PDB file of C-alpha atoms in Angstrom:
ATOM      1  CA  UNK A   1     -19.820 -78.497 -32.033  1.00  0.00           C
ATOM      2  CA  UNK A   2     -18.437 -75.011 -33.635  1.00  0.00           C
ATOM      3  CA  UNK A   3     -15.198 -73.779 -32.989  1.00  0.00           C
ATOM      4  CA  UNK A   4     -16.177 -71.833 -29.697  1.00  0.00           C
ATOM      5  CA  UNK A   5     -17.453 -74.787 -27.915  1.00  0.00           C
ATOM      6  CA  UNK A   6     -14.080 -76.673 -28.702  1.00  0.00           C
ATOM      7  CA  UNK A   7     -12.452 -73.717 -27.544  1.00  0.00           C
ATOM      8  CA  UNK A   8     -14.116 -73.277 -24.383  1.00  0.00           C
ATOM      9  CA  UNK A   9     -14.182 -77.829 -23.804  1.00  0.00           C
ATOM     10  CA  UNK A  10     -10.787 -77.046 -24.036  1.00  0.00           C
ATOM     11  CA  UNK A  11     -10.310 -74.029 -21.761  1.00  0.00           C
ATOM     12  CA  UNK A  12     -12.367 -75.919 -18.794  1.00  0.00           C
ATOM     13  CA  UNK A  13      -9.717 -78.479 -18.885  1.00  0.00           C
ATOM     14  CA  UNK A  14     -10.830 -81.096 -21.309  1.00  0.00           C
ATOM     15  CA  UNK A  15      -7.680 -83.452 -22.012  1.00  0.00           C
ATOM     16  CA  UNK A  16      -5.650 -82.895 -24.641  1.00  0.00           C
ATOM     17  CA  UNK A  17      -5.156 -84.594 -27.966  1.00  0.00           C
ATOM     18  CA  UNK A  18      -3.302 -87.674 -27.555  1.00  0.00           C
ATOM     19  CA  UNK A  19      -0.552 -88.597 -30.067  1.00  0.00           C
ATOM     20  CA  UNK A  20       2.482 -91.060 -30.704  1.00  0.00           C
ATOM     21  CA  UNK A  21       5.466 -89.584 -32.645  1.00  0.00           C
ATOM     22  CA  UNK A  22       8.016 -92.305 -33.393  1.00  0.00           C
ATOM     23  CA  UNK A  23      11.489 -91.001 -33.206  1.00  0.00           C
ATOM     24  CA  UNK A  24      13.089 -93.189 -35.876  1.00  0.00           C
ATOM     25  CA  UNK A  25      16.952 -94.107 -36.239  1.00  0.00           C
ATOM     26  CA  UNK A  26      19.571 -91.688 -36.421  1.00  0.00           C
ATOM     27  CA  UNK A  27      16.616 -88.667 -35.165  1.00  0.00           C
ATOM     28  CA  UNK A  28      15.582 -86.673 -32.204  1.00  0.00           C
ATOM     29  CA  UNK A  29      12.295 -84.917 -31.572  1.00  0.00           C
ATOM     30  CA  UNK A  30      11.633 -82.260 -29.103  1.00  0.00           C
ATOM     31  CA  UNK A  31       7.856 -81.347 -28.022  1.00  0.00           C
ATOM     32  CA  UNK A  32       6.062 -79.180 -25.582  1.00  0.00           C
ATOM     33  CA  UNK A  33       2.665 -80.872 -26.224  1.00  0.00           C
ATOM     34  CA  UNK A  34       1.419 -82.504 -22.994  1.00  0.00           C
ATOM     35  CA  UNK A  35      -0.518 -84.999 -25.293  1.00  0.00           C
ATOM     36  CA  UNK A  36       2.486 -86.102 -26.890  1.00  0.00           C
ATOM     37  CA  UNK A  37       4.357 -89.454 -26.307  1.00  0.00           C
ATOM     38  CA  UNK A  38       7.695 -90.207 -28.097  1.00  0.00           C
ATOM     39  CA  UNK A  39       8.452 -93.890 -28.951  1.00  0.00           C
ATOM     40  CA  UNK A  40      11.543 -95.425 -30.706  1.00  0.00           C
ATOM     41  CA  UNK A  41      11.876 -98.549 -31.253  1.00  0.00           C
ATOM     42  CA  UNK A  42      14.777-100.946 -31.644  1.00  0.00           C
ATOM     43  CA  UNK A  43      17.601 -99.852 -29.156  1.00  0.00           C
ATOM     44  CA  UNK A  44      20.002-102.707 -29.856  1.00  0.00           C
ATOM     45  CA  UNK A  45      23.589-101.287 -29.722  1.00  0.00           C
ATOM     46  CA  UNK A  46      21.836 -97.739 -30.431  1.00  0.00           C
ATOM     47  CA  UNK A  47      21.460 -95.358 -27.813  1.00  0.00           C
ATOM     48  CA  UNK A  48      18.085 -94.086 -26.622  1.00  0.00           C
ATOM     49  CA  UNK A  49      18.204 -91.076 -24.549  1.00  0.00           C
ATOM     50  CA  UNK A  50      15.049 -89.294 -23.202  1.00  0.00           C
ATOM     51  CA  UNK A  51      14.719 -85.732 -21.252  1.00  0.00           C
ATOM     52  CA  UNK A  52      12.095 -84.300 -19.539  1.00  0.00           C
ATOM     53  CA  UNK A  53      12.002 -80.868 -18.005  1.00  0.00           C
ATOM     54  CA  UNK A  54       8.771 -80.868 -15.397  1.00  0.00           C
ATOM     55  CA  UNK A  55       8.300 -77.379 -15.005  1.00  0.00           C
ATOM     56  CA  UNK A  56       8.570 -76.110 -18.919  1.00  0.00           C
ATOM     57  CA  UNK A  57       7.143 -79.551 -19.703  1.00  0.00           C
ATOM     58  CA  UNK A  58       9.516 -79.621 -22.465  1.00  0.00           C
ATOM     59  CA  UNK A  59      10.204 -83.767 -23.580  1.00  0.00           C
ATOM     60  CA  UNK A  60      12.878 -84.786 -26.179  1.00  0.00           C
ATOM     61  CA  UNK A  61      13.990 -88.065 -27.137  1.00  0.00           C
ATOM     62  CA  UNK A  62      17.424 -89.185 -29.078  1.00  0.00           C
ATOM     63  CA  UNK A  63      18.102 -92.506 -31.309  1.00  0.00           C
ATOM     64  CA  UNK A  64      21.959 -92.638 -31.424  1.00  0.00           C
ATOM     65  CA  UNK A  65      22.974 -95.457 -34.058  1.00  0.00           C
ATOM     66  CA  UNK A  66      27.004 -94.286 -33.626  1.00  0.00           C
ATOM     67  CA  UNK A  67      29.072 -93.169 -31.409  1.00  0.00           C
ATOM     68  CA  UNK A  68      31.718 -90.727 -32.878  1.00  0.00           C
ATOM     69  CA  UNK A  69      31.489 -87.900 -35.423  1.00  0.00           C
ATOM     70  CA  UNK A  70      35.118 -88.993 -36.901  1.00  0.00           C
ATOM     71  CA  UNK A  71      32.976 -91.740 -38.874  1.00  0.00           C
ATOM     72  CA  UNK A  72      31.389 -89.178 -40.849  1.00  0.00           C
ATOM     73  CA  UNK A  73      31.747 -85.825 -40.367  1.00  0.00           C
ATOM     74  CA  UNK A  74      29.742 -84.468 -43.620  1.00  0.00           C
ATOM     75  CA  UNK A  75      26.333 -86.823 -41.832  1.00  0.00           C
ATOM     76  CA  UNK A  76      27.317 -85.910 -38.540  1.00  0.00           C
ATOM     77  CA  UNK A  77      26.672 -81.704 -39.855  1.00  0.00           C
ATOM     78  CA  UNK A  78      23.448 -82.490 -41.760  1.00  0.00           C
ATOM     79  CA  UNK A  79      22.102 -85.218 -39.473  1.00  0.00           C
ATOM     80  CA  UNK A  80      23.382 -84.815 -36.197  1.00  0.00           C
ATOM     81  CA  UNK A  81      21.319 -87.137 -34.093  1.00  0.00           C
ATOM     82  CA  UNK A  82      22.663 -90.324 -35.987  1.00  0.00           C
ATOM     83  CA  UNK A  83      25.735 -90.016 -33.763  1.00  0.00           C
ATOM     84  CA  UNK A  84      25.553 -90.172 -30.160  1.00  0.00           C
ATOM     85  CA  UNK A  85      29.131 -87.535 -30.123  1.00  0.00           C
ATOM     86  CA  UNK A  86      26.691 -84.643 -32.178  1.00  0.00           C
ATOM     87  CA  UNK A  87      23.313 -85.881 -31.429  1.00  0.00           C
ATOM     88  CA  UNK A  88      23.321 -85.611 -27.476  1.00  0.00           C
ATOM     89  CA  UNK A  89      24.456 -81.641 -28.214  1.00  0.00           C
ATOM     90  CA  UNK A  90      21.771 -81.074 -30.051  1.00  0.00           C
ATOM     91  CA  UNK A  91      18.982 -82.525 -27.705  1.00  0.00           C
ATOM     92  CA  UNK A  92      20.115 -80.910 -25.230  1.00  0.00           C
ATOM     93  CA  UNK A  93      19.998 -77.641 -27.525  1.00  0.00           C
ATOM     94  CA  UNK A  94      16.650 -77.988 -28.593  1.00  0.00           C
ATOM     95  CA  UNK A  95      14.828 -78.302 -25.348  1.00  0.00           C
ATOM     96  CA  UNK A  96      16.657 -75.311 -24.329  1.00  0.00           C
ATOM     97  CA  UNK A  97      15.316 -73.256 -27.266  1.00  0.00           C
ATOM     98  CA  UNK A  98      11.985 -74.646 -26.190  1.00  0.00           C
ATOM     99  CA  UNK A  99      12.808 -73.277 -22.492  1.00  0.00           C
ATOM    100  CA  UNK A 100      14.003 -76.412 -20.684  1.00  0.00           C
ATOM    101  CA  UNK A 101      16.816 -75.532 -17.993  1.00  0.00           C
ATOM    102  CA  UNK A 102      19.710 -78.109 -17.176  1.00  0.00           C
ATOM    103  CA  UNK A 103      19.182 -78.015 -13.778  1.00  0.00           C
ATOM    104  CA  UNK A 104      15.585 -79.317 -14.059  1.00  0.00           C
ATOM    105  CA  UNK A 105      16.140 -81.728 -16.730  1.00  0.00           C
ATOM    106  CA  UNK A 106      15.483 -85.608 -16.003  1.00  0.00           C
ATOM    107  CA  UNK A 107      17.596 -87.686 -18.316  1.00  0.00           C
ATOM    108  CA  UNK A 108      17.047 -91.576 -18.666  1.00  0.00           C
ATOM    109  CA  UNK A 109      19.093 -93.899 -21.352  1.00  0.00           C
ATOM    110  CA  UNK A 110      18.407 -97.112 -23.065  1.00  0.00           C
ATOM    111  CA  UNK A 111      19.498 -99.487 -25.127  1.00  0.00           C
ATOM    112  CA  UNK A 112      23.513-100.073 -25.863  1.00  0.00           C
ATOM    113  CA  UNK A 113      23.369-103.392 -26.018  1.00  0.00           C
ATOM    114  CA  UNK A 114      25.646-105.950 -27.667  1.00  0.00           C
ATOM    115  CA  UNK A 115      25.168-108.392 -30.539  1.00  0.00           C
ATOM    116  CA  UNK A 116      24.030-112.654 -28.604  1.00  0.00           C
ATOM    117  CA  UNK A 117      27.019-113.797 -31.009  1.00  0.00           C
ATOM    118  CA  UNK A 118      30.230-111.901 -28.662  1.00  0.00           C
ATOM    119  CA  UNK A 119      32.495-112.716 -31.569  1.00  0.00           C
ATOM    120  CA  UNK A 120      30.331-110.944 -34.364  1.00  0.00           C
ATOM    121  CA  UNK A 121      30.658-107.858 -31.900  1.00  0.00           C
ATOM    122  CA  UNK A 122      33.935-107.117 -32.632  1.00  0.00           C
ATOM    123  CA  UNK A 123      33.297-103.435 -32.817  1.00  0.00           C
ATOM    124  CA  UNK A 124      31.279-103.009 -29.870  1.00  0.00           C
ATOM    125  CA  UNK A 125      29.078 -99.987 -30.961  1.00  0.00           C
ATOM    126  CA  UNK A 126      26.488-100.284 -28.004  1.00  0.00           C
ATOM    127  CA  UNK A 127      29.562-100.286 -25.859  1.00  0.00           C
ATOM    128  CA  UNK A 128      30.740 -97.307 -27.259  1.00  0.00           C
ATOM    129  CA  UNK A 129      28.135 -95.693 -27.614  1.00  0.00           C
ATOM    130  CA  UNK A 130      27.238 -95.627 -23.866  1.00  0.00           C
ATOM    131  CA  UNK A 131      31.013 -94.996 -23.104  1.00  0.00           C
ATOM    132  CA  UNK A 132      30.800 -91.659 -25.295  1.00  0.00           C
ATOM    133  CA  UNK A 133      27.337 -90.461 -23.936  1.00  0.00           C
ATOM    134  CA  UNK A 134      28.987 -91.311 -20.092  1.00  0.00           C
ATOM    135  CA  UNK A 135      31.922 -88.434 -21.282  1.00  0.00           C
ATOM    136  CA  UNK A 136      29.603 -85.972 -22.526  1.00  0.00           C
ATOM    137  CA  UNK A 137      27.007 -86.494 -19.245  1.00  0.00           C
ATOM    138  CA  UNK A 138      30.090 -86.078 -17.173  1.00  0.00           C
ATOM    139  CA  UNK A 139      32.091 -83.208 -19.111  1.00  0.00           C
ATOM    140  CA  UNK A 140      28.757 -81.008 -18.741  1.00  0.00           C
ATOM    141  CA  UNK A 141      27.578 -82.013 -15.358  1.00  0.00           C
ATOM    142  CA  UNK A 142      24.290 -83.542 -16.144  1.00  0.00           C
ATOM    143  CA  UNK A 143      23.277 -86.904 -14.038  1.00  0.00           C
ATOM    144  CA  UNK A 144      21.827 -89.705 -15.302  1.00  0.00           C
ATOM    145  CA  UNK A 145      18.883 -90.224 -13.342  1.00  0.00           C
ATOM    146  CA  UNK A 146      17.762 -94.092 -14.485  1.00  0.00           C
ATOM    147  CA  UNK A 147      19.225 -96.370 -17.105  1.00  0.00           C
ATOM    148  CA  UNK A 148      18.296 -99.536 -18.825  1.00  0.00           C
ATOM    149  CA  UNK A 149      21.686-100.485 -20.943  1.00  0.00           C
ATOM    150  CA  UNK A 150      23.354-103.255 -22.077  1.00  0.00           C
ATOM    151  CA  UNK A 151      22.640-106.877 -22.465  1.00  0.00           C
ATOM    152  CA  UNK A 152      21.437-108.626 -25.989  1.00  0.00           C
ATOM    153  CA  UNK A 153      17.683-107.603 -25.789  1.00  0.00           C
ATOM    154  CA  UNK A 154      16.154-104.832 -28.036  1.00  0.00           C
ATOM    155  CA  UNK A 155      14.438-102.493 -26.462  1.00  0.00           C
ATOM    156  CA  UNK A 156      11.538 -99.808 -27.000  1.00  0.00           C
ATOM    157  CA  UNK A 157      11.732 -96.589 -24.954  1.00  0.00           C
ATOM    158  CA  UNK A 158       8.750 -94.223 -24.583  1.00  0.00           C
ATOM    159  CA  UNK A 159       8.472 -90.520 -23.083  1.00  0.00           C
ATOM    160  CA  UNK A 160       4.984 -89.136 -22.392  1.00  0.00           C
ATOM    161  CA  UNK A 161       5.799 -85.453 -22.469  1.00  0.00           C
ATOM    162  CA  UNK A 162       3.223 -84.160 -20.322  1.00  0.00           C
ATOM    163  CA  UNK A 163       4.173 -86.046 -17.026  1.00  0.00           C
ATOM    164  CA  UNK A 164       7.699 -87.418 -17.683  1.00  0.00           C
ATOM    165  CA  UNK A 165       7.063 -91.028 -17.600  1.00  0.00           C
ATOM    166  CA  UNK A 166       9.162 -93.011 -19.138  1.00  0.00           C
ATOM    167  CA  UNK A 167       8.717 -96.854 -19.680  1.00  0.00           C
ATOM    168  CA  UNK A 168      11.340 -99.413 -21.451  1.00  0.00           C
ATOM    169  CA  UNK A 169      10.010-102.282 -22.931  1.00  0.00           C
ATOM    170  CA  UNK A 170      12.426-105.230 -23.869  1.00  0.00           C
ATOM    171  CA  UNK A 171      11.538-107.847 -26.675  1.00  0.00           C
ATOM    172  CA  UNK A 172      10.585-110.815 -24.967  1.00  0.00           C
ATOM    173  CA  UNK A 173      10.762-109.132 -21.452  1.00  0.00           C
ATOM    174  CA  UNK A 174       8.401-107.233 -19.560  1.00  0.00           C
ATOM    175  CA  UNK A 175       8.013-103.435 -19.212  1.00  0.00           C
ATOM    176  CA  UNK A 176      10.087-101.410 -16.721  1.00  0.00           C
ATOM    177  CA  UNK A 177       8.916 -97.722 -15.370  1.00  0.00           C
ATOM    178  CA  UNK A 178      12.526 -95.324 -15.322  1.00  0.00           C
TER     179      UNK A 178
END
């Protein structure tokens, strides 16, 4: 098949290409690719946070491993997304350069857990994590529209940018649709 036959496959509505991009710790990743699903693994305390905007079909997904900048403010200026304070900025940033509207964006969170051993959790990161993403949804107006937070289990959350559906997986659990 030459390149005009792909090109006209495609055209007539063939599917597009299908691929996994695995948003790793402390990153974010926006796409527009309908083909596209993000993944990150390992939500403990970390915060997940995935957007979708269904008419721009603009997808974006956030690993959070801290909650303030004030830990390190040099990281949180080169690598923004490792803290939940700088990161959820510039998500939401992104998908708006890709044409994503706040109005129209559907936001889901996971992870924020805490540690089975309550005494080795004396600094409570997942809690804090959630409480500082909760300020910044509020101080901006944007609703949370499904959430899967808390508890001891890891988690996996996924965001298939072409229709928004976004599934949380827990280690040991079962799979939940937000």
């Amino acid at each position: 098949m030459d390149v005009e036959d792909r090109l006209r496959k495609k055209e007539r509505g063939a599917p597009a290409t299908r691929r996994l991009v695995v948003v790793g710790l402390g990153e974010l990743y926006v796409s527009t690719e309908p083909g596209e699903t993000l993944i990150t693994y390992a939500l403990g305390s970390c915060l997940g946070v995935a957007v979708h905007d269904p008419v721009a079909r603009v997808g974006g997904m956030l690993h959070a491993v801290h909650p303030r900048i004030e830990l390190d403010p040099l990281r949180a200026r080169t690598e923004p997304a490792v803290f939940v304070e700088s990161g959820l900025p510039a998500l939401f940033r992104a998908c708006y350069a890709r044409g994503a509207r706040k109005e129209r964006l559907v936001v889901r969170i996971a992870g924020a857990g805490t540690s089975a051993d309550v005494e080795r959790d004396h600094f409570e990161i997942g809690r804090r994590n959630l409480l500082i993403a909760r300020q910044l949804f509020w101080k901006n107006g944007v609703l949370v529209s499904a959430q899967d937070v808390g508890g001891t289990a890891s988690r996996t959350l996924s965001l298939h940018v072409g229709s928004g559906a976004v599934k949380v997986r827990s280690a040991g659990g079962g799979s939940i649709h937000l």
